[in-house]
Coordinates of N, CA, C and O in Angstrom, one line a residue:
X1 N -35.0 191.0 228.0 CA -36.3 190.7 227.3 C -37.3 191.7 227.6 O -37.4 192.2 228.8
X2 N -38.1 192.1 226.6 CA -39.1 193.1 226.9 C -40.2 192.4 227.8 O -40.5 191.3 227.7
X3 N -40.8 193.2 228.7 CA -41.9 192.7 229.5 C -42.8 194.0 229.8 O -42.6 195.0 229.3
X4 N -43.6 193.9 230.8 CA -44.5 195.0 231.1 C -43.7 196.2 231.8 O -44.2 197.3 231.8
X5 N -42.5 195.9 232.2 CA -41.7 197.0 232.8 C -40.5 197.5 232.0 O -39.9 198.5 232.3
X6 N -40.2 196.7 230.9 CA -39.1 197.1 230.0 C -39.7 197.3 228.6 O -40.3 196.3 228.0
X7 N -39.6 198.5 228.0 CA -40.1 198.7 226.7 C -39.2 197.9 225.7 O -38.1 197.6 225.9
X8 N -39.8 197.6 224.5 CA -39.1 196.9 223.5 C -37.8 197.6 223.1 O -36.7 196.9 223.0
X9 N -37.8 198.9 223.0 CA -36.6 199.7 222.6 C -35.5 199.6 223.6 O -34.3 199.7 223.3
X10 N -35.9 199.3 224.9 CA -34.9 199.2 226.0 C -34.3 197.8 226.0 O -33.3 197.6 226.7
X11 N -34.8 196.8 225.3 CA -34.3 195.5 225.4 C -33.2 195.2 224.4 O -33.1 196.0 223.4
X12 N -32.4 194.2 224.6 CA -31.4 193.8 223.6 C -32.1 193.3 222.3 O -31.5 193.5 221.2
X13 N -33.2 192.7 222.4 CA -33.9 192.3 221.2 C -34.3 193.6 220.3 O -34.2 193.6 219.1
X14 N -34.8 194.6 221.0 CA -35.1 195.8 220.3 C -33.9 196.5 219.7 O -33.9 197.0 218.6
X15 N -32.8 196.5 220.4 CA -31.5 197.0 219.9 C -31.1 196.2 218.7 O -30.6 196.7 217.7
X16 N -31.3 194.9 218.8 CA -30.9 194.0 217.7 C -31.7 194.3 216.4 O -31.2 194.3 215.3
X17 N -33.0 194.7 216.6 CA -33.8 195.1 215.4 C -33.3 196.3 214.8 O -33.3 196.5 213.6
X18 N -32.8 197.3 215.6 CA -32.1 198.5 215.1 C -30.9 198.1 214.3 O -30.7 198.6 213.2
X19 N -30.1 197.2 214.8 CA -28.9 196.8 214.1 C -29.2 196.2 212.8 O -28.6 196.5 211.7
X20 N -30.2 195.3 212.7 CA -30.6 194.7 211.4 C -31.1 195.8 210.5 O -30.9 195.7 209.3
X21 N -31.8 196.8 211.0 CA -32.4 197.8 210.1 C -31.3 198.6 209.5 O -31.4 199.0 208.3
X22 N -30.2 199.0 210.2 CA -29.2 199.9 209.7 C -28.1 199.1 208.9 O -27.2 199.7 208.3
X23 N -28.1 197.8 209.0 CA -27.1 197.0 208.2 C -27.6 196.8 206.8 O -27.6 195.7 206.3
X24 N -27.9 197.9 206.1 CA -28.3 197.8 204.7 C -27.0 197.7 203.8 O -27.1 197.4 202.7
X25 N -25.9 197.9 204.4 CA -24.6 197.7 203.8 C -23.6 197.2 204.9 O -23.9 197.4 206.1
X26 N -22.5 196.5 204.6 CA -21.6 196.0 205.6 C -21.1 197.2 206.4 O -20.7 198.3 205.9
X27 N -21.0 197.0 207.8 CA -20.5 198.1 208.7 C -19.7 197.5 209.8 O -20.0 196.4 210.2
X28 N -18.8 198.3 210.3 CA -18.1 197.8 211.5 C -18.9 198.1 212.8 O -19.9 198.9 212.7
X29 N -18.5 197.5 213.9 CA -19.2 197.8 215.1 C -19.1 199.2 215.5 O -20.0 199.8 216.1
X30 N -18.0 199.9 215.2 CA -17.8 201.3 215.5 C -18.8 202.2 214.7 O -19.4 203.1 215.2
X31 N -19.0 201.8 213.4 CA -20.0 202.5 212.6 C -21.4 202.3 213.1 O -22.2 203.3 213.1
X32 N -21.7 201.1 213.6 CA -23.0 200.9 214.2 C -23.2 201.8 215.4 O -24.3 202.3 215.6
X33 N -22.2 201.9 216.3 CA -22.3 202.7 217.5 C -22.5 204.2 217.1 O -23.3 204.9 217.7
X34 N -21.8 204.7 216.1 CA -22.0 206.1 215.6 C -23.4 206.3 215.1 O -24.1 207.3 215.4
X35 N -23.9 205.3 214.3 CA -25.3 205.4 213.8 C -26.3 205.4 214.9 O -27.3 206.1 214.9
X36 N -26.0 204.5 215.9 CA -27.0 204.5 217.1 C -27.0 205.9 217.8 O -28.0 206.4 218.1
X37 N -25.8 206.4 218.0 CA -25.7 207.7 218.6 C -26.5 208.8 217.8 O -27.2 209.6 218.4
X38 N -26.4 208.8 216.5 CA -27.1 209.8 215.7 C -28.6 209.6 215.8 O -29.4 210.5 215.9
X39 N -29.0 208.3 215.8 CA -30.5 208.0 215.9 C -31.0 208.4 217.3 O -32.1 208.9 217.4
X40 N -30.2 208.2 218.3 CA -30.6 208.5 219.6 C -30.7 210.0 219.8 O -31.7 210.5 220.4
X41 N -29.7 210.7 219.3 CA -29.8 212.2 219.5 C -30.9 212.8 218.7 O -31.5 213.8 219.1
X42 N -31.3 212.2 217.5 CA -32.3 212.8 216.7 C -33.7 212.4 217.2 O -34.7 212.9 216.7
X43 N -33.8 211.5 218.2 CA -35.1 211.0 218.7 C -35.7 209.9 217.9 O -36.8 209.4 218.2
X44 N -34.9 209.4 216.9 CA -35.5 208.2 216.2 C -35.4 206.9 216.9 O -36.1 206.0 216.6
X45 N -34.5 206.8 217.9 CA -34.4 205.6 218.8 C -34.7 206.1 220.2 O -33.9 206.9 220.7
X46 N -35.7 205.6 220.8 CA -36.2 206.2 222.1 C -35.5 205.7 223.4 O -35.9 206.2 224.4
X47 N -34.6 204.8 223.3 CA -34.0 204.3 224.6 C -32.5 204.4 224.6 O -31.9 204.1 223.5
X48 N -31.9 204.7 225.7 CA -30.4 204.7 225.8 C -29.9 203.3 225.9 O -30.5 202.4 226.5
X49 N -28.7 203.1 225.3 CA -28.0 201.8 225.5 C -26.5 202.1 225.6 O -26.0 203.1 225.1
X50 N -25.8 201.2 226.2 CA -24.3 201.3 226.3 C -23.7 200.6 225.1 O -24.4 199.8 224.4
X51 N -22.4 200.9 224.9 CA -21.7 200.1 223.8 C -21.7 198.6 224.1 O -21.8 197.8 223.2
X52 N -21.6 198.3 225.4 CA -21.7 196.9 225.8 C -23.0 196.2 225.4 O -23.0 195.1 224.9
X53 N -24.1 196.9 225.5 CA -25.4 196.4 225.1 C -25.4 196.2 223.5 O -25.9 195.2 223.1
X54 N -24.8 197.1 222.8 CA -24.7 197.0 221.4 C -23.9 195.7 221.0 O -24.3 194.9 220.2
X55 N -22.8 195.5 221.7 CA -22.0 194.3 221.5 C -22.8 193.0 221.8 O -22.8 192.0 221.0
X56 N -23.5 193.1 222.9 CA -24.3 191.9 223.3 C -25.4 191.6 222.2 O -25.7 190.5 221.9
X57 N -26.1 192.7 221.7 CA -27.1 192.5 220.7 C -26.5 191.9 219.4 O -27.1 191.0 218.8
X58 N -25.3 192.4 219.0 CA -24.6 191.9 217.8 C -24.2 190.4 218.1 O -24.4 189.6 217.2
X59 N -23.7 190.1 219.3 CA -23.4 188.7 219.6 C -24.6 187.8 219.5 O -24.5 186.7 218.9
X60 N -25.7 188.2 220.0 CA -27.0 187.4 219.9 C -27.4 187.2 218.5 O -27.8 186.1 218.1
X61 N -27.3 188.3 217.7 CA -27.7 188.1 216.2 C -26.7 187.2 215.5 O -27.1 186.4 214.7
X62 N -25.4 187.3 215.8 CA -24.5 186.4 215.2 C -24.7 184.9 215.6 O -24.7 184.0 214.8
X63 N -25.1 184.7 216.9 CA -25.3 183.4 217.4 C -26.5 182.7 216.8 O -26.5 181.5 216.6
X64 N -27.5 183.5 216.4 CA -28.7 182.9 215.7 C -28.6 182.9 214.2 O -29.5 182.5 213.5
X65 N -27.4 183.3 213.7 CA -27.2 183.3 212.3 C -27.8 184.4 211.5 O -27.9 184.3 210.3
X66 N -28.1 185.5 212.1 CA -28.7 186.7 211.4 C -27.6 187.6 210.9 O -27.9 188.4 210.0
X67 N -26.4 187.5 211.4 CA -25.3 188.3 210.9 C -24.1 187.4 210.6 O -23.9 186.3 211.1
X68 N -23.3 188.0 209.7 CA -22.0 187.3 209.4 C -20.9 188.4 209.6 O -21.2 189.6 209.5
X69 N -19.7 187.9 209.7 CA -18.5 188.9 209.9 C -17.5 188.5 208.8 O -17.2 187.3 208.6
X70 N -17.0 189.5 208.1 CA -16.0 189.3 207.1 C -14.7 189.2 207.9 O -14.3 190.2 208.6
X71 N -14.0 188.1 207.8 CA -12.8 187.8 208.7 C -11.7 188.7 208.3 O -10.8 188.9 209.1
X72 N -11.6 189.3 207.1 CA -10.5 190.1 206.6 C -10.5 191.5 207.1 O -9.5 192.1 207.5
X73 N -11.7 192.1 207.2 CA -11.8 193.5 207.6 C -12.7 193.7 208.8 O -12.9 194.8 209.2
X74 N -13.4 192.7 209.3 CA -14.2 192.8 210.5 C -15.5 193.5 210.4 O -16.1 193.8 211.4
X75 N -16.0 193.7 209.2 CA -17.3 194.3 209.0 C -18.4 193.3 209.2 O -18.2 192.1 208.9
X76 N -19.6 193.7 209.6 CA -20.7 192.9 209.8 C -21.7 193.1 208.7 O -21.9 194.2 208.2
X77 N -22.4 192.0 208.3 CA -23.4 192.0 207.3 C -24.6 191.2 207.7 O -24.5 190.2 208.5
X78 N -25.8 191.6 207.2 CA -27.0 190.8 207.4 C -26.9 189.5 206.6 O -26.4 189.5 205.5
X79 N -27.4 188.4 207.1 CA -27.6 187.2 206.4 C -28.9 187.2 205.6 O -29.9 187.6 206.2
X80 N -28.9 186.7 204.5 CA -30.1 186.6 203.7 C -30.7 187.8 203.3 O -31.1 188.7 203.0

């Protein structure tokens, strides 16, 4: 959770907002990781995260119903 010592971009909630932003079309978790790496290198995303953090952010979004997964090919999509 963000607080006075952790910037929003460093939190899983901030990473989740990045995931929702780039899910303009269905994507796999690997595609999300590659996109995150590109945004990170270009300076568009200001905080480092591990692949594990990306998975945790996706899990949290799935748990609250913000994402769905296509069971046949494993891609993720935004709900609504």
